[in-house]
Tab-separated table of C-alpha atoms in Angstrom:
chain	number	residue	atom	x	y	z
A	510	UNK	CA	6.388	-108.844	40.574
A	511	UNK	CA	5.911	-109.626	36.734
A	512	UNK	CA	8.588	-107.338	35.742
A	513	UNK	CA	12.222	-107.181	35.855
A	514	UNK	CA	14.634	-105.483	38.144
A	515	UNK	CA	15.992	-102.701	35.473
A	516	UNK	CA	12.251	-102.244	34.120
A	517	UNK	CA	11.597	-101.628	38.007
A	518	UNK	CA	14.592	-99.352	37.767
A	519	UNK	CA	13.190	-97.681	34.217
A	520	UNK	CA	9.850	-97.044	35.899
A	521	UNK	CA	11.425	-95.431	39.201
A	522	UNK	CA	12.921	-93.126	36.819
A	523	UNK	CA	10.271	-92.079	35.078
A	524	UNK	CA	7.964	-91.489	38.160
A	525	UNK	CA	10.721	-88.841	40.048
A	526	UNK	CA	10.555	-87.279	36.555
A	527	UNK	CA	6.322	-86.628	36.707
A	528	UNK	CA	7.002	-85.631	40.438
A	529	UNK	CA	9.409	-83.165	39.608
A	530	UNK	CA	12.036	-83.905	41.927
A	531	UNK	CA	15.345	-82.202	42.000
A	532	UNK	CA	16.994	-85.679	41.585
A	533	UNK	CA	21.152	-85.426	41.046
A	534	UNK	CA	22.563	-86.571	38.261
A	535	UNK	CA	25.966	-88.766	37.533
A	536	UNK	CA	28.592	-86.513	35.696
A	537	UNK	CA	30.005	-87.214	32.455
A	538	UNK	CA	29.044	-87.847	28.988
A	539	UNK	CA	25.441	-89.927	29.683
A	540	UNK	CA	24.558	-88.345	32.867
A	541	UNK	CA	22.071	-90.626	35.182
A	542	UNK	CA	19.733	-90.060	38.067
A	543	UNK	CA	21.804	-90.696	41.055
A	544	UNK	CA	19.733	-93.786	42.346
A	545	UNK	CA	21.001	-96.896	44.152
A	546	UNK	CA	18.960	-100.034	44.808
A	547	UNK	CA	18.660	-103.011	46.731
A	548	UNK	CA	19.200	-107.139	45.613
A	549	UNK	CA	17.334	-108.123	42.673
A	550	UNK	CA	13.926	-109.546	43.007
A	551	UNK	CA	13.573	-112.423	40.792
A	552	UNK	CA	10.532	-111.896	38.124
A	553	UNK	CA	7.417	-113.293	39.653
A	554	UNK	CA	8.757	-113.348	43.096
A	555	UNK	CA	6.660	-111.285	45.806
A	556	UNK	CA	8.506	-108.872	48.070
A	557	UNK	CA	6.872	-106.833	51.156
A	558	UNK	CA	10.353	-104.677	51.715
A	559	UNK	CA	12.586	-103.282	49.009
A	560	UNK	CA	14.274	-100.122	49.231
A	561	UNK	CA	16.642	-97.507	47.539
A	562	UNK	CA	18.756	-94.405	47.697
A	563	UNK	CA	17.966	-91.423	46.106
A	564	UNK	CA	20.205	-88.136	46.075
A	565	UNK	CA	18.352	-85.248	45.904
A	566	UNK	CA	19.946	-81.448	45.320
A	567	UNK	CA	17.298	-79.614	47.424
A	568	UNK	CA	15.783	-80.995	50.787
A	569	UNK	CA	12.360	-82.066	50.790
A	570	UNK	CA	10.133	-83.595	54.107
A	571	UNK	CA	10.130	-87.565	53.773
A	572	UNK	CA	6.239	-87.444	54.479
A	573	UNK	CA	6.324	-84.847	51.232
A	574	UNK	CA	8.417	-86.605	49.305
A	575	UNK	CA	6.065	-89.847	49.661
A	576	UNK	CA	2.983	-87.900	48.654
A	577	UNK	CA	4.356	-86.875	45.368
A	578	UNK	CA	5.503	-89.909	44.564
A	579	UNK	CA	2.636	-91.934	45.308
A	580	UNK	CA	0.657	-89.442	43.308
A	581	UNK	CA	2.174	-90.556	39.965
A	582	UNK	CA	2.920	-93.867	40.874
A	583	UNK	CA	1.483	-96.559	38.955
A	584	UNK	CA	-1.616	-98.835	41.121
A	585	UNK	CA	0.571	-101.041	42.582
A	586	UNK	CA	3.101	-99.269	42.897
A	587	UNK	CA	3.623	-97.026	46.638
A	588	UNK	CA	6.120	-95.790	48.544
A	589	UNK	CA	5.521	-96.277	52.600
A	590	UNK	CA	8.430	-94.833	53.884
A	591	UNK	CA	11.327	-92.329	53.267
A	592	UNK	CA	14.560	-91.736	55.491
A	593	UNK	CA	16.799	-89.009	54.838
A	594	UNK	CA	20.482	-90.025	55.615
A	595	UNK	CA	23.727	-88.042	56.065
A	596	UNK	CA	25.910	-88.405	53.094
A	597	UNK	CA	28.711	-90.388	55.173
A	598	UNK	CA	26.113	-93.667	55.590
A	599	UNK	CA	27.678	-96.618	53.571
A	600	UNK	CA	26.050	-97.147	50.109
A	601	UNK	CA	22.998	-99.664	50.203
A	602	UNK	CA	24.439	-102.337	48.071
A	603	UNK	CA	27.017	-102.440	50.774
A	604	UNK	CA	24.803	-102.730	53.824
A	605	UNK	CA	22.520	-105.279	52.699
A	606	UNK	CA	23.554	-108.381	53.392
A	607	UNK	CA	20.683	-110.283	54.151
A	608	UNK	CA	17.097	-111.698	52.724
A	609	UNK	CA	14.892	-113.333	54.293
A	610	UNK	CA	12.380	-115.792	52.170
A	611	UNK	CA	9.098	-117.178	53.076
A	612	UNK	CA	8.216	-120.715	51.235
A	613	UNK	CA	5.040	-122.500	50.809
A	614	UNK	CA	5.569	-126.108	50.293
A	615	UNK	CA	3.040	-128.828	49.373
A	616	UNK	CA	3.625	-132.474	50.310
A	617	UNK	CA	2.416	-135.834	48.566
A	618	UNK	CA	1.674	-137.058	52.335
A	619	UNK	CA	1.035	-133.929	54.384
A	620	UNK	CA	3.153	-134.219	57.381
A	621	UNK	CA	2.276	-132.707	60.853
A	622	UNK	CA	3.799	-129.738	61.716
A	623	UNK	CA	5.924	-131.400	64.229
A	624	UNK	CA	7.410	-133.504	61.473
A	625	UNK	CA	7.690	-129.915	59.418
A	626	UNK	CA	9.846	-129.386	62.363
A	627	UNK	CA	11.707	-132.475	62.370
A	628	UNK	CA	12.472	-132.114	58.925
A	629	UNK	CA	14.007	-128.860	58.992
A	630	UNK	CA	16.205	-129.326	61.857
A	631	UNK	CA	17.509	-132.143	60.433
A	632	UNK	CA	17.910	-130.469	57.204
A	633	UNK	CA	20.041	-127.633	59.159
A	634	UNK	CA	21.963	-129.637	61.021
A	635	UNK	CA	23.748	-131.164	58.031
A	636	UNK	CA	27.188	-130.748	57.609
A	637	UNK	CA	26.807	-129.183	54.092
A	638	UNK	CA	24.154	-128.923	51.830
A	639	UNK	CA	24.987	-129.017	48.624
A	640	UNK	CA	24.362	-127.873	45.083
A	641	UNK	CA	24.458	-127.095	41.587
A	642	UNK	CA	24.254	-123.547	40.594
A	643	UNK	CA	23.322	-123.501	36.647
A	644	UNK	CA	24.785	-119.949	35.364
A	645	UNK	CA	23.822	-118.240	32.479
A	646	UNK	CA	26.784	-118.236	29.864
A	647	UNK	CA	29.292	-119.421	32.457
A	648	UNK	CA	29.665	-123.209	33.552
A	649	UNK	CA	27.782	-124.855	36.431
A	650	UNK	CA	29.338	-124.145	39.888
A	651	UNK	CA	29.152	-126.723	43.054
A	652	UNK	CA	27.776	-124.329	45.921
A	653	UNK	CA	27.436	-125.075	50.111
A	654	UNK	CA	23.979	-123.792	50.497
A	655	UNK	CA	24.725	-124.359	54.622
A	656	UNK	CA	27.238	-121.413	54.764
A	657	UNK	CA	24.812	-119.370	53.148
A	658	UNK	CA	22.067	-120.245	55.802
A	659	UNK	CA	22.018	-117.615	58.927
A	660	UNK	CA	18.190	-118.764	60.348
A	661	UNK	CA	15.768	-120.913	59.560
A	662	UNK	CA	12.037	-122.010	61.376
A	663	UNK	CA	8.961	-123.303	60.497
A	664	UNK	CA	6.438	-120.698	61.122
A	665	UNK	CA	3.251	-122.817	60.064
A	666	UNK	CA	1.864	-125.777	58.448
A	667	UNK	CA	3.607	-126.075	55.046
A	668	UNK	CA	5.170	-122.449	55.670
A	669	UNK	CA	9.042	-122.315	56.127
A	670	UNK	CA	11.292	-119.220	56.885
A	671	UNK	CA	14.865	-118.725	55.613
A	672	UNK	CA	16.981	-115.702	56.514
A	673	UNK	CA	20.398	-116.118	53.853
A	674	UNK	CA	23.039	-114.267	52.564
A	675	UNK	CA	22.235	-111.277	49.603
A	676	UNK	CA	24.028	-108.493	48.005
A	677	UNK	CA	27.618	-108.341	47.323
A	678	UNK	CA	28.962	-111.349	49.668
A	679	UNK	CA	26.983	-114.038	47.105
A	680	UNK	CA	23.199	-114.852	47.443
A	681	UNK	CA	20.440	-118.142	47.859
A	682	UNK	CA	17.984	-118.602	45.421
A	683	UNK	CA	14.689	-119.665	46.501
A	684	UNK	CA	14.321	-122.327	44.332
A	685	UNK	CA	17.793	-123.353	45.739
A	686	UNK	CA	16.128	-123.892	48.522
A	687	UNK	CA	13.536	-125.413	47.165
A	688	UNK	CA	15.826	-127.855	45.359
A	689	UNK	CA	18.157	-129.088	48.437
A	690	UNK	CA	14.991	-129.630	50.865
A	691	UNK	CA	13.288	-131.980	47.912
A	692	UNK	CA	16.529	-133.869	47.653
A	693	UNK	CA	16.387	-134.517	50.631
A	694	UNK	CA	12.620	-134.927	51.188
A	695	UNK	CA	11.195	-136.130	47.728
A	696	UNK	CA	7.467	-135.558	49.313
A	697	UNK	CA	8.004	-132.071	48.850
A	698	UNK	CA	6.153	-130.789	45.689
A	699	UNK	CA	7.180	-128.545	42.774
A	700	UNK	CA	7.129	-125.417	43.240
A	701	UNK	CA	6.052	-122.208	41.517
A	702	UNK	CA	7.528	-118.933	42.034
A	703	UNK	CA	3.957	-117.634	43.229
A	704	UNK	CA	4.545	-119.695	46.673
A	705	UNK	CA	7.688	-117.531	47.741
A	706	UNK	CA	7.648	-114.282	49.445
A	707	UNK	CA	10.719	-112.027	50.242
A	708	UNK	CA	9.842	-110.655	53.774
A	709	UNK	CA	12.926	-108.027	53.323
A	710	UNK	CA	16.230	-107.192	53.072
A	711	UNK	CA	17.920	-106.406	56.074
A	712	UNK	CA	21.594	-105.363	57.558
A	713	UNK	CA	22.775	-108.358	60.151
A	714	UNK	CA	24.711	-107.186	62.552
A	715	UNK	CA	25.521	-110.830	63.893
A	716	UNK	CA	22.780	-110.311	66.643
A	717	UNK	CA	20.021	-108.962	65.026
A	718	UNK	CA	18.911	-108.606	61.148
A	719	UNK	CA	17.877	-104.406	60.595
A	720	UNK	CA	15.984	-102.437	57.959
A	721	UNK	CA	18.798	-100.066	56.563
A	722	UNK	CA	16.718	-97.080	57.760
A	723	UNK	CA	16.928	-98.287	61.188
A	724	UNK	CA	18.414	-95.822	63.610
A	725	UNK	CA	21.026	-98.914	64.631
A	726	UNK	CA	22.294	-98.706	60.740
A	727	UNK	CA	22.385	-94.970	59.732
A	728	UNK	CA	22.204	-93.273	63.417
A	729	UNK	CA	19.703	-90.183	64.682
């Protein structure tokens, strides 16, 4: 996605405007469309699940509500699924604890996927794996990437699979990632941000990771 998380915001906005939803609005002085959403997606990162919460005055079908929106959506932008939820269901910034990341890597001498393999379960079964987190007008903080680290599996040649911690308990960066493994393995290549793919967010329940909507999370 080549545009920011509050643009992404901005343009939600404007599209439940052209559909003419009865959105509900924040009290006070600068009232706002009552609209929560999941993690940031870094700009130029690819994502196949992202969600929000919406709070609407007047009930409308979810398979209704996607047809209007999709019909002032921009191109590539669609909504596949609504959920309505009872007003009791914890807020989504609270639920989601979880992302899971797809990598691409390249190699300088193209190892099998058995050494993939190898690699990666040695790489997990570190005792910590750390790094340097640079932060924007703050100094540099020393972070253990292996608390942070719920799954991990090699799901084909050159194709890796991380499910880590989001939302409000902390968060991994891809490139974090990305950064640890080629310490570690300096035959992994640079990467761009065009070979990662967020799969989802999910809720992990300490079995299982679930889409918020699931019936697990929010009930029948």
């Amino acid at each position: 996605m080549y545009i920011s998380h509050l643009e992404v915001i901005k343009t939600l906005r404007r599209i439940f405007r052209r559909a003419e939803l009865p959105v509900a609005f924040s009290q006070g002085y600068n009232p706002r469309i009552n609209l929560a959403v999941g993690p940031p997606l870094a700009v130029g990162l690819i994502s196949q699940g992202e969600y929000f919460d919406l709070e609407l005055t007047a009930e409308i079908l979810p398979a209704e509500l996607i047809k209007r929106l999709n019909k002032v959506s921009p191109t590539d932008l669609k909504f596949i699924k609504a959920v309505q939820i009872a007003d009791n269901i914890k807020s989504l910034s609270s639920l989601l604890d979880t992302a899971i990341y797809q990598i691409t890597f390249s190699y300088s001498n193209s190892p099998s996927l058995a050494e993939e393999k190898e690699m990666l379960a040695d790489f997990m079964n570190s005792k910590e794996i750390m790094i340097i987190r640079h932060r924007r007008k703050k100094s540099d903080r020393e972070i253990d990437l292996k608390q942070r680290i719920f799954a991990a599996e090699v799901l084909s040649a050159g194709k890796w699979e991380f499910s880590v911690v989001t939302g409000s308990r902390g968060n991994v960066r891809p490139e974090e990632l990305h950064r640890a493994l080629q310490n570690k393995y300096p035959e992994i290549k640079d990467f761009s941000p065009l070979q990662v793919v967020r799969e989802g967010v999910y809720v992990n329940t300490g079995k299982e990771f679930y889409p918020p909507y699931a019936e697990k999370i929010i009930g029948s």
